[in-house]
Coordinates of C-alpha atoms and ligand atoms in Angstrom, one line a residue:
M809 CA -149.5 78.8 34.2
S810 CA -149.5 77.9 30.6
A811 CA -148.8 74.4 29.5
E812 CA -147.8 75.6 26.1
A813 CA -144.2 74.9 25.1
M814 CA -142.0 78.0 25.1
S815 CA -140.1 79.0 22.0
A816 CA -136.4 78.1 21.7
D817 CA -135.2 81.6 22.6
M818 CA -137.1 81.5 25.9
T819 CA -136.2 79.9 29.2
D820 CA -138.0 79.9 32.6
G821 CA -137.5 80.2 36.3
F822 CA -137.0 76.4 36.9
H823 CA -134.1 76.4 34.5
L824 CA -132.6 79.6 35.9
V825 CA -132.6 78.3 39.4
V826 CA -130.8 75.1 38.3
E827 CA -128.3 77.0 36.2
A828 CA -127.6 79.5 39.0
L829 CA -126.9 76.7 41.4
K830 CA -124.7 74.8 39.0
L831 CA -122.8 78.0 38.1
N832 CA -122.0 78.3 41.8
G833 CA -120.7 74.8 42.2
I834 CA -123.7 73.3 44.0
E835 CA -123.6 69.6 43.6
T836 CA -126.3 68.3 45.9
I837 CA -129.9 69.2 46.9
Y838 CA -131.7 67.7 49.9
G839 CA -135.4 68.0 49.9
V840 CA -139.0 66.7 49.8
A841 CA -140.9 67.0 46.5
G842 CA -144.4 68.5 45.9
I843 CA -146.2 71.6 44.6
P844 CA -144.6 73.9 43.4
I845 CA -141.0 72.4 43.3
T846 CA -141.5 69.0 41.8
D847 CA -140.5 70.0 38.3
L848 CA -137.6 72.0 39.7
L849 CA -136.2 68.9 41.5
R850 CA -136.7 66.7 38.4
L851 CA -134.9 69.3 36.3
A852 CA -132.0 69.6 38.8
Q853 CA -131.6 65.8 38.8
N854 CA -131.7 65.7 35.0
E855 CA -129.1 68.4 34.8
G856 CA -126.6 66.4 37.0
I857 CA -127.3 67.7 40.4
R858 CA -127.4 64.9 43.0
Y859 CA -130.9 64.9 44.6
I860 CA -131.5 63.2 48.0
G861 CA -135.2 62.9 48.7
F862 CA -136.2 62.6 52.4
R863 CA -139.4 61.6 54.2
H864 CA -139.6 64.8 56.3
E865 CA -138.3 68.3 55.6
Q866 CA -136.7 68.7 59.0
Q867 CA -134.2 66.0 58.2
A868 CA -133.6 67.3 54.7
A869 CA -132.8 70.7 56.3
N870 CA -130.6 69.1 59.0
A871 CA -128.7 67.2 56.2
A872 CA -128.2 70.5 54.3
A873 CA -126.9 72.2 57.4
I874 CA -124.3 69.5 58.2
A875 CA -123.3 69.3 54.5
G876 CA -122.5 73.0 54.8
Y877 CA -120.4 72.3 57.9
L878 CA -118.6 69.4 56.3
T879 CA -117.9 71.0 52.9
G880 CA -117.6 74.7 53.6
K881 CA -120.2 75.2 50.7
P882 CA -123.8 76.1 51.6
G883 CA -125.9 73.0 51.9
I884 CA -129.2 73.3 49.9
C885 CA -132.6 72.2 51.2
M886 CA -135.7 72.5 49.0
T887 CA -139.2 72.3 50.3
V888 CA -142.8 72.9 49.3
S889 CA -144.8 75.8 50.7
A890 CA -146.3 76.4 54.2
P891 CA -146.1 73.1 56.1
G892 CA -143.1 71.8 54.2
F893 CA -141.4 75.1 54.6
L894 CA -142.2 75.2 58.4
N895 CA -140.8 71.7 58.8
G896 CA -137.6 72.9 57.2
V897 CA -137.4 76.0 59.4
V898 CA -136.4 73.9 62.4
G899 CA -133.3 72.8 60.5
L900 CA -132.7 76.3 59.2
A901 CA -132.8 77.7 62.8
N902 CA -130.6 74.9 64.0
A903 CA -128.1 75.7 61.3
T904 CA -128.1 79.4 62.2
T905 CA -127.7 78.6 65.9
N906 CA -124.7 76.4 65.2
C907 CA -123.1 78.7 62.6
F908 CA -123.5 76.2 59.7
P909 CA -123.9 77.6 56.2
M910 CA -127.1 76.4 54.5
I911 CA -129.9 77.7 52.3
L912 CA -133.5 76.7 52.7
I913 CA -135.2 77.3 49.3
S914 CA -139.0 77.0 49.5
G915 CA -141.6 77.4 46.9
S916 CA -144.4 79.6 47.9
S917 CA -148.0 80.2 46.9
D918 CA -149.6 83.0 44.9
R919 CA -148.5 86.3 46.5
S920 CA -151.6 88.2 45.5
I921 CA -153.8 85.7 47.3
V922 CA -151.4 85.1 50.3
D923 CA -151.0 88.8 51.0
L924 CA -154.8 89.4 51.1
E925 CA -155.2 86.1 53.1
Q926 CA -157.7 84.9 50.6
G927 CA -157.0 81.2 51.3
D928 CA -154.6 79.8 48.8
Y929 CA -153.4 76.2 48.8
E930 CA -150.6 76.1 51.4
E931 CA -150.9 79.8 52.1
M932 CA -148.3 81.4 54.3
D933 CA -146.2 84.6 54.4
Q934 CA -143.1 82.5 54.6
L935 CA -140.6 85.3 54.3
S936 CA -141.8 86.9 57.6
V937 CA -141.9 83.5 59.4
A938 CA -138.3 82.7 58.3
R939 CA -136.7 86.0 59.0
P940 CA -136.1 85.7 62.8
H941 CA -134.7 82.2 62.4
C942 CA -131.9 82.9 59.9
K943 CA -129.1 85.1 59.1
A944 CA -130.8 86.6 56.0
A945 CA -134.0 86.0 54.1
Y946 CA -134.8 87.0 50.5
R947 CA -137.7 86.6 48.1
V948 CA -137.4 86.5 44.4
N949 CA -140.4 88.1 42.6
R950 CA -139.2 88.2 39.0
P951 CA -137.3 85.5 37.0
Q952 CA -134.6 88.0 36.0
D953 CA -133.8 88.3 39.8
I954 CA -133.1 84.6 40.4
G955 CA -129.4 84.9 39.7
V956 CA -129.1 87.8 42.2
G957 CA -131.3 85.9 44.8
I958 CA -129.1 82.8 44.7
A959 CA -125.9 84.8 44.7
R960 CA -127.0 86.9 47.8
A961 CA -128.1 83.7 49.6
I962 CA -124.7 82.0 49.0
R963 CA -122.7 85.0 50.1
A964 CA -124.9 85.6 53.2
A965 CA -124.6 81.9 54.2
L966 CA -120.8 81.7 53.9
S967 CA -119.4 85.2 54.7
G968 CA -118.5 86.3 58.2
R969 CA -120.2 84.1 60.8
P970 CA -121.8 81.3 58.6
G971 CA -125.5 80.6 59.1
G972 CA -128.8 79.7 57.6
V973 CA -130.4 81.7 54.8
Y974 CA -134.0 81.6 53.5
L975 CA -134.8 82.0 49.8
D976 CA -138.4 82.3 48.8
L977 CA -139.3 81.3 45.3
T978 CA -142.9 82.0 44.3
A979 CA -144.6 79.4 42.1
E980 CA -145.2 82.2 39.6
V981 CA -141.5 83.1 39.3
L982 CA -140.6 79.4 38.7
A983 CA -143.0 79.1 35.8
S984 CA -142.3 82.6 34.3
G985 CA -140.6 82.8 31.0
L986 CA -137.6 85.0 30.2
D987 CA -135.7 85.4 26.9
V988 CA -132.5 83.4 26.9
E989 CA -130.2 86.4 26.3
T990 CA -131.6 88.3 29.4
A991 CA -131.6 85.2 31.4
K992 CA -127.9 84.5 30.7
K993 CA -126.9 88.0 31.7
S994 CA -128.8 87.7 34.9
L995 CA -126.8 84.9 36.5
I996 CA -124.0 85.6 38.9
K997 CA -121.0 83.5 39.9
V998 CA -120.1 84.5 43.4
V999 CA -116.4 85.4 43.7
D1000 CA -114.7 84.7 47.0
P1001 CA -117.8 84.2 49.1
A1002 CA -115.8 83.8 52.4
P1003 CA -112.8 86.0 52.1
P1004 CA -110.1 85.7 54.7
S1005 CA -110.6 88.0 57.7
I1006 CA -107.1 89.0 58.6
P1007 CA -106.6 90.1 62.3
A1008 CA -105.3 93.5 63.2
P1009 CA -101.6 93.3 64.2
Q1010 CA -102.3 95.2 67.5
S1011 CA -105.0 92.6 68.4
V1012 CA -102.4 89.8 67.8
S1013 CA -99.7 91.5 69.9
R1014 CA -102.2 92.4 72.7
A1015 CA -103.2 88.7 72.9
L1016 CA -99.6 87.4 72.8
D1017 CA -98.4 89.9 75.4
L1018 CA -101.2 88.7 77.7
L1019 CA -100.4 85.1 77.0
A1020 CA -96.7 85.7 77.8
T1021 CA -97.7 86.7 81.3
A1022 CA -99.7 83.5 81.9
Q1023 CA -98.5 80.9 84.4
R1024 CA -101.4 78.5 83.7
P1025 CA -102.7 79.1 80.1
L1026 CA -105.4 76.9 78.5
M1027 CA -106.9 76.9 75.1
I1028 CA -110.6 75.9 74.4
I1029 CA -111.1 74.8 70.8
G1030 CA -114.7 75.0 69.4
K1031 CA -116.5 73.9 66.3
G1032 CA -115.8 77.4 64.8
A1033 CA -112.1 76.3 64.6
A1034 CA -113.1 73.0 63.0
Y1035 CA -115.3 74.8 60.5
A1036 CA -112.4 77.1 59.7
R1037 CA -110.2 74.2 58.8
A1038 CA -107.5 75.6 61.1
E1039 CA -106.1 72.3 62.3
A1040 CA -102.5 72.7 60.9
E1041 CA -102.1 76.2 62.3
I1042 CA -103.5 75.3 65.7
K1043 CA -101.3 72.2 65.9
T1044 CA -98.2 74.3 65.3
F1045 CA -99.3 76.8 67.9
V1046 CA -100.3 74.3 70.6
E1047 CA -97.1 72.2 70.1
S1048 CA -94.7 75.2 70.0
T1049 CA -96.2 76.7 73.2
G1050 CA -97.0 73.6 75.2
I1051 CA -100.4 75.0 76.1
P1052 CA -103.0 72.4 77.2
F1053 CA -106.2 72.3 75.2
L1054 CA -109.8 71.3 75.7
P1055 CA -111.9 70.5 72.6
M1056 CA -115.7 71.3 72.6
S1057 CA -117.6 68.2 71.5
M1058 CA -117.7 68.8 67.7
A1059 CA -114.0 70.1 67.8
K1060 CA -112.9 66.6 69.1
G1061 CA -110.4 65.2 66.6
L1062 CA -109.2 68.7 65.4
L1063 CA -106.2 67.6 67.4
P1064 CA -106.4 63.9 68.3
D1065 CA -108.0 63.1 71.6
D1066 CA -105.0 61.1 72.6
H1067 CA -102.7 64.1 72.1
A1068 CA -100.4 64.5 75.1
Q1069 CA -101.6 68.1 75.6
S1070 CA -105.3 67.3 75.7
A1071 CA -106.7 68.3 79.1
A1072 CA -110.1 66.7 78.5
A1073 CA -109.7 64.2 81.3
A1074 CA -108.9 67.0 83.7
R1075 CA -111.5 69.4 82.4
S1076 CA -112.8 71.0 85.6
Y1077 CA -109.4 71.4 87.1
A1078 CA -108.0 73.0 84.0
I1079 CA -110.9 75.4 83.6
G1080 CA -111.1 76.3 87.2
N1081 CA -107.4 77.0 87.6
A1082 CA -106.3 78.5 84.3
D1083 CA -105.2 82.2 84.5
V1084 CA -105.4 83.0 80.8
V1085 CA -107.9 81.1 78.5
I1086 CA -107.9 81.3 74.7
L1087 CA -111.3 80.8 73.3
A1088 CA -110.8 79.7 69.7
G1089 CA -114.1 79.5 67.8
A1090 CA -116.1 78.6 71.0
R1091 CA -118.8 80.8 72.5
L1092 CA -118.9 81.3 76.3
N1093 CA -122.5 80.0 76.3
W1094 CA -124.3 77.4 78.5
L1095 CA -122.0 74.7 77.3
L1096 CA -119.2 76.5 79.1
S1097 CA -121.3 77.6 82.0
H1098 CA -121.3 81.2 80.7
G1099 CA -117.8 81.6 82.1
R1100 CA -119.2 81.7 85.6
A1101 CA -118.5 80.1 89.0
P1102 CA -118.4 77.4 90.3
L1103 CA -116.7 76.0 87.2
W1104 CA -114.7 79.2 86.4
S1105 CA -112.6 81.5 88.5
D1106 CA -113.5 85.2 88.3
K1107 CA -109.7 85.9 88.1
T1108 CA -109.3 84.2 84.7
Q1109 CA -108.5 86.5 81.8
F1110 CA -109.8 85.8 78.3
I1111 CA -108.4 86.0 74.8
Q1112 CA -111.2 85.3 72.4
I1113 CA -110.8 84.7 68.6
D1114 CA -114.0 84.9 66.6
I1115 CA -115.2 86.1 63.2
S1116 CA -118.2 87.7 64.8
T1117 CA -117.3 90.7 66.9
T1118 CA -120.6 90.9 68.8
E1119 CA -119.5 87.7 70.5
F1120 CA -116.9 89.5 72.6
D1121 CA -118.0 90.5 76.2
S1122 CA -121.2 88.5 75.7
N1123 CA -120.8 86.8 79.1
R1124 CA -117.5 87.8 80.6
A1125 CA -115.1 90.7 79.9
I1126 CA -112.7 89.8 77.1
A1127 CA -109.2 91.2 77.8
A1128 CA -107.9 90.5 74.3
P1129 CA -110.5 90.1 71.6
I1130 CA -109.3 89.2 68.1
A1131 CA -111.6 89.6 65.2
G1132 CA -110.6 87.4 62.4
D1133 CA -110.9 84.0 60.8
I1134 CA -109.3 81.4 62.9
K1135 CA -106.9 80.1 60.3
S1136 CA -105.6 83.6 59.6
V1137 CA -105.3 84.4 63.4
F1138 CA -103.3 81.3 64.2
A1139 CA -101.1 81.8 61.1
A1140 CA -100.5 85.4 62.5
F1141 CA -99.8 84.0 66.0
N1142 CA -97.3 81.5 64.6
T1143 CA -95.5 84.2 62.6
A1144 CA -95.4 86.7 65.5
L1145 CA -94.4 84.4 68.3
K1146 CA -90.8 84.9 69.4
P1147 CA -89.0 81.7 70.6
G1148 CA -89.9 81.0 74.2
Q1149 CA -92.3 84.0 74.4
V1150 CA -95.2 81.8 75.4
K1151 CA -94.6 78.6 77.3
A1152 CA -97.0 76.7 79.5
G1153 CA -95.2 76.1 82.9
D1154 CA -94.1 72.6 83.9
A1155 CA -95.9 72.8 87.2
W1156 CA -99.2 73.5 85.4
T1157 CA -98.8 70.9 82.7
G1158 CA -97.5 68.4 85.3
E1159 CA -100.5 68.9 87.6
I1160 CA -102.9 68.5 84.7
G1161 CA -101.1 65.3 83.6
K1162 CA -101.3 63.9 87.1
R1163 CA -105.0 64.6 87.4
K1164 CA -105.6 63.2 83.9
Q1165 CA -104.0 60.0 84.8
Q1166 CA -106.0 59.7 88.0
N1167 CA -109.3 60.3 86.2
I1168 CA -108.5 57.9 83.4
E1169 CA -107.7 55.2 85.9
R1170 CA -111.0 55.9 87.8
M1171 CA -112.9 55.8 84.5
A1172 CA -111.2 52.6 83.4
A1173 CA -112.8 50.6 86.2
R1174 CA -116.3 51.7 85.0
L1175 CA -115.4 51.3 81.3
N1176 CA -114.0 47.8 81.7
A1177 CA -116.9 46.4 83.7
D1178 CA -119.3 44.0 81.9
P1179 CA -122.7 44.3 83.6
N1180 CA -125.7 42.4 82.4
P1181 CA -127.8 44.0 81.0
M1182 CA -125.3 46.5 79.4
N1183 CA -125.1 50.0 80.6
F1184 CA -124.0 53.1 78.7
S1185 CA -120.3 52.7 79.5
S1186 CA -120.0 49.1 78.6
A1187 CA -122.0 49.4 75.4
L1188 CA -120.0 52.4 74.4
R1189 CA -116.8 50.5 75.0
A1190 CA -118.0 47.8 72.7
V1191 CA -118.8 50.4 70.1
R1192 CA -115.5 52.1 70.5
N1193 CA -113.6 48.9 70.0
A1194 CA -115.3 48.2 66.7
I1195 CA -114.9 51.8 65.5
A1196 CA -111.2 51.7 66.4
T1197 CA -110.6 49.4 63.4
Q1198 CA -112.1 51.9 61.0
P1199 CA -110.2 55.2 61.1
D1200 CA -112.4 57.0 58.6
V1201 CA -115.7 56.6 60.4
Y1202 CA -117.9 59.7 60.9
V1203 CA -119.7 59.6 64.3
V1204 CA -123.2 61.1 64.8
N1205 CA -124.3 61.2 68.4
E1206 CA -127.5 62.4 70.1
G1207 CA -129.6 61.5 73.2
A1208 CA -129.0 62.6 76.8
N1209 CA -126.9 59.9 78.5
T1210 CA -126.0 58.4 75.2
L1211 CA -124.6 61.9 74.2
D1212 CA -122.8 62.6 77.5
F1213 CA -121.2 59.2 77.8
G1214 CA -120.5 59.0 74.0
R1215 CA -118.6 62.3 74.0
N1216 CA -116.3 61.0 76.7
I1217 CA -115.8 57.5 75.6
I1218 CA -115.6 57.7 71.8
D1219 CA -112.3 59.2 71.0
M1220 CA -111.8 61.1 67.7
D1221 CA -108.6 61.6 65.8
K1222 CA -109.7 63.4 62.7
P1223 CA -111.2 66.9 62.4
R1224 CA -115.0 67.4 61.7
H1225 CA -115.7 63.7 62.1
R1226 CA -118.0 64.1 65.2
L1227 CA -121.4 65.5 64.5
D1228 CA -123.8 65.9 67.4
S1229 CA -126.7 67.8 69.1
G1230 CA -124.6 70.9 69.1
T1231 CA -125.5 74.4 70.5
W1232 CA -129.1 73.7 71.2
G1233 CA -128.7 70.1 72.6
V1234 CA -131.4 69.3 70.0
M1235 CA -132.9 65.9 69.4
G1236 CA -133.7 64.9 65.8
I1237 CA -130.5 65.6 63.9
G1238 CA -129.5 62.0 63.8
M1239 CA -130.5 60.6 60.5
G1240 CA -130.3 63.9 58.6
Y1241 CA -126.7 64.4 59.7
A1242 CA -125.8 60.7 59.1
I1243 CA -127.2 60.8 55.6
A1244 CA -125.4 63.9 54.6
A1245 CA -122.1 62.7 56.1
A1246 CA -122.4 59.5 54.0
V1247 CA -123.5 61.4 50.9
E1248 CA -120.9 64.2 51.1
T1249 CA -117.9 62.1 52.2
G1250 CA -118.6 58.6 50.9
K1251 CA -117.2 57.3 54.2
P1252 CA -118.8 55.0 56.7
V1253 CA -121.1 56.6 59.3
V1254 CA -122.0 55.3 62.8
A1255 CA -125.0 57.1 64.4
I1256 CA -125.1 56.5 68.1
E1257 CA -128.6 57.3 69.2
G1258 CA -130.7 57.3 72.4
D1259 CA -133.9 55.4 71.7
S1260 CA -135.9 58.6 72.2
A1261 CA -133.6 60.6 70.1
F1262 CA -133.8 58.1 67.2
G1263 CA -137.6 58.4 67.2
F1264 CA -137.4 62.0 66.0
S1265 CA -135.9 61.0 62.6
G1266 CA -136.4 57.2 62.5
M1267 CA -138.4 57.1 59.2
E1268 CA -135.3 58.2 57.4
I1269 CA -134.0 54.7 57.7
E1270 CA -136.0 54.2 54.5
T1271 CA -134.0 57.0 52.9
I1272 CA -130.7 55.4 54.0
C1273 CA -131.8 52.0 52.5
R1274 CA -133.1 53.6 49.3
Y1275 CA -129.7 55.2 48.6
D1276 CA -127.9 52.2 50.0
L1277 CA -125.7 54.4 52.2
P1278 CA -123.0 53.0 54.5
V1279 CA -124.7 54.1 57.7
T1280 CA -125.0 52.0 60.8
T1281 CA -127.5 53.3 63.4
I1282 CA -127.0 52.0 66.9
I1283 CA -130.0 52.5 69.2
F1284 CA -129.2 52.6 72.9
N1285 CA -132.5 51.1 73.9
N1286 CA -133.4 51.6 77.6
N1287 CA -137.1 52.0 77.0
G1288 CA -137.4 55.7 77.6
V1289 CA -136.5 59.3 77.4
Y1290 CA -133.4 59.2 79.6
R1291 CA -134.4 55.8 81.0
G1292 CA -137.2 53.3 81.2
D1293 CA -140.2 53.1 83.5
P1294 CA -140.3 50.4 86.3
E1295 CA -142.0 47.2 85.2
G1296 CA -145.7 46.8 85.7
R1297 CA -146.5 50.5 85.9
P1298 CA -148.4 52.6 83.3
Y1299 CA -146.2 54.6 81.0
S1300 CA -144.9 57.8 82.5
P1301 CA -144.2 61.0 80.5
T1302 CA -140.7 59.7 80.0
G1303 CA -141.6 56.1 79.2
L1304 CA -141.3 54.4 75.8
L1305 CA -142.5 51.0 74.7
R1306 CA -140.7 48.3 76.7
D1307 CA -138.6 45.8 74.7
A1308 CA -139.1 47.5 71.3
H1309 CA -137.5 45.6 68.4
Y1310 CA -136.1 48.6 66.5
E1311 CA -133.9 46.3 64.3
R1312 CA -137.1 45.2 62.5
I1313 CA -137.6 48.7 61.1
I1314 CA -134.6 48.4 58.8
E1315 CA -135.4 44.8 57.8
A1316 CA -138.7 46.2 56.3
F1317 CA -136.5 48.2 53.9
G1318 CA -134.0 45.4 53.1
G1319 CA -131.2 46.5 55.5
A1320 CA -129.4 44.4 58.1
G1321 CA -130.9 44.4 61.6
Y1322 CA -129.1 43.2 64.8
H1323 CA -130.5 42.7 68.3
C1324 CA -127.6 42.8 70.8
T1325 CA -127.8 42.2 74.6
D1326 CA -124.1 41.9 75.4
T1327 CA -120.9 43.6 74.6
P1328 CA -119.2 40.9 72.5
S1329 CA -122.3 40.6 70.2
L1330 CA -122.4 44.4 69.9
T1331 CA -118.8 44.7 68.9
K1332 CA -119.3 41.8 66.4
A1333 CA -122.4 43.3 64.9
L1334 CA -120.9 46.7 64.4
T1335 CA -117.7 45.3 63.0
E1336 CA -119.8 43.2 60.5
A1337 CA -122.0 46.2 59.6
L1338 CA -119.0 48.4 58.9
A1339 CA -117.3 45.8 56.8
S1340 CA -120.4 45.4 54.7
G1341 CA -120.5 49.1 53.8
K1342 CA -124.4 48.7 53.8
P1343 CA -127.2 50.1 55.8
A1344 CA -127.6 48.5 59.2
L1345 CA -129.4 49.1 62.5
I1346 CA -128.3 47.7 65.8
N1347 CA -130.7 47.5 68.7
A1348 CA -128.4 47.6 71.7
V1349 CA -130.5 46.7 74.7
I1350 CA -129.4 48.7 77.7
D1351 CA -130.4 48.4 81.4
P1352 CA -133.7 50.4 81.7
T1353 CA -132.5 51.8 85.0
A1354 CA -129.2 53.0 83.5
G1355 CA -128.9 56.7 82.9
T1356 CA -130.0 59.8 84.8
E1357 CA -132.8 62.2 84.0
S1358 CA -131.5 65.0 81.8
G1359 CA -128.1 63.4 81.6
H1360 CA -125.3 65.7 82.8
I1361 CA -127.5 68.8 82.7
Q1362 CA -129.9 68.1 85.6
S1363 CA -129.1 71.5 87.1
L1364 CA -131.0 73.1 84.1
N1365 CA -134.2 71.1 84.8
P1366 CA -136.5 73.1 87.1
K1367 CA -138.2 70.9 89.8
S1368 CA -141.5 71.6 91.6
N1369 CA -141.0 72.0 95.3
V1370 CA -144.8 71.6 96.1
A1371 CA -145.5 68.3 97.9
P1372 CA -147.4 65.9 95.6
K1373 CA -151.2 65.5 96.3
K1374 CA -152.1 62.5 98.4
Ligands
ADP849 P1 -118.8 75.2 70.3 O1 -120.2 74.8 70.4 O2 -117.9 74.2 69.7 O3 -118.3 75.7 71.6 P2 -119.8 77.6 69.1 O4 -120.7 77.2 68.0 O5 -120.4 78.0 70.4 O6 -118.7 76.4 69.3 O7 -118.9 78.7 68.6 C1 -118.4 78.8 67.3 C2 -117.9 80.2 67.0 O8 -117.0 80.2 65.9 C3 -119.0 81.2 66.7 O9 -119.0 82.3 67.6 C4 -118.6 81.7 65.3 O10 -118.9 83.0 65.1 C5 -117.2 81.3 65.2 N1 -116.7 81.1 63.8 C6 -117.3 80.3 62.9 N2 -116.5 80.3 61.8 C7 -115.4 81.0 62.1 C8 -114.1 81.3 61.4 N3 -113.9 80.8 60.2 N4 -113.2 82.0 62.0 C9 -113.5 82.5 63.3 N5 -114.6 82.2 64.0 C10 -115.5 81.5 63.4
TPW850 C1 -136.3 68.7 69.7 C2 -135.7 67.2 75.2 C3 -133.5 66.0 75.7 S1 -132.7 64.5 75.6 C4 -134.1 63.7 75.1 C5 -135.1 64.6 75.0 C6 -136.5 64.2 74.5 C7 -134.1 62.3 74.9 C8 -133.3 61.5 75.9 O1 -133.6 60.1 75.8 P1 -132.7 59.2 74.8 O2 -131.3 59.2 75.5 O3 -132.6 59.8 73.5 O4 -133.4 57.8 74.9 P2 -130.7 58.5 76.8 O5 -129.3 58.3 76.4 O6 -130.7 59.5 77.9 O7 -131.5 57.3 77.1 N1 -137.2 67.8 71.8 C9 -136.2 68.3 71.1 N2 -135.0 68.5 71.7 C10 -134.8 68.1 73.0 N3 -133.6 68.3 73.5 C11 -135.8 67.6 73.7 C12 -137.1 67.5 73.1 C13 -134.8 66.0 75.3

């Protein structure tokens, strides 16, 4: 690479990447600096792109992924070659699994050396590694192709089912010169990257005809519907038909959790007894028991709305598949519905209402108890009471018990405000999601974290403090993965340090730390932290015996039946 300055009628790969991103409305890059992208990041920042530098690429990639979900534009993560790239791939794969649009852009080493395995600095055939973990993967080998590479990456991330895209930029391409005239002509502004996908009229009428025969209809709303920004159309449909609905965890708030037609507090009854179920942007995967008994009845008939047609019949026969984007499908439903054509029966909604009431009363006793030390329910009640005063708060949630209890206890009333472990049930999204939520929305964020879950991304507390973000992290500290070890025993595979003072981590970076052992102090600390609009970390000490192994998914955890050795 020549250090000589180029003449005024020449530009280079660095400039072309930044210009192509800006031309396509990209405003933020998440990443970690190093060879060969350091100058690229500097240039991007100088040219007005907001750069958020992380301590680990996995979090930068998670941040880009959730930025994509929140904004509907692809989130951008930039990393160095080989190890930095690999760290980013976890976030890329998680984005693809969750259908979030993001682009992982990694610099790569000298291809002539990499391809002959001659041992370059950070040598790796990154394109081949990335390919199985994303929706599309491209490499740019000439500076005049940068515009096409970025345009293809944006379109692939956003169109149809959104997902992660990998874009490989060789060090050579970044530093290569190109005359300004050719460079200008090579850039592409992507027109209409996610065009509406209008459903076929016969699919719409097939679905409505089936729904009209239903005695006990139910609608399950998934994060695909939240991503599609279909809340207005779904509200009209749900309220005009009276159909009870169940939100999947990241679809909570699309319709408010306290909506009269929410069947969340009678979930098993509603699922087990529905005769026709509409799946709106939710896959019939493990999170819905694959549509199988004992949760589901084999008599239930399905209407499934999805932009990806390969989703239909993936687990159960789908009687009425509708290929289309959810906003367009519900708009079509609302237009086609004749008055009174679809109506949830009073007996069905009445029974759901009765069971909801019973379950809410049963839960209230647990929720209102004040044990010492705190347990998951009481601590979450304390958190809920503080959040209730701040309607704009974004909630990030991960852990096992912390996630399961958190999903049930923390109500949401705005769409796309709950961000969690998602389709994989992955640990380690916490700080990346929290940072991007604060950066992209400017609103306060509360990250409710199991102590084990927090450890996967804990160093990003420095990132939160460096950018002075309004993020409060609450650690549900019960000394272990799922729960703590009994006193006086050596640490087991699920044990973590007893009585860790996590709040001191943030103090090292100038943030506010709180140590809370009871519910009034927890509510007070969170209220104060939210009012400050500054970084804070609350160490909420929970009973180490609280919580169950694997949380609510113990049935997925294989157990050895061989008697232990004496
Ligand atoms: P959840 O975890 O909330 O159940 P999933 O991630 O399993 O949701 O399912 C989301 C589904 O939504 C995916 O199958 C995806 O193809 C679909 N999807 C994403 N965006 C859209 C859209 N705009 N219109 C229709 N379907 C969409
Ligand atoms: C990337 C396995 C699932 S839940 C969990 C782990 C390690 C942590 C549970 O303990 P925590 O929560 O966070 O203290 P709580 O509320 O029960 O006390 N590695 C990855 N993802 C997953 N899911 C795991 C490991 C796991």
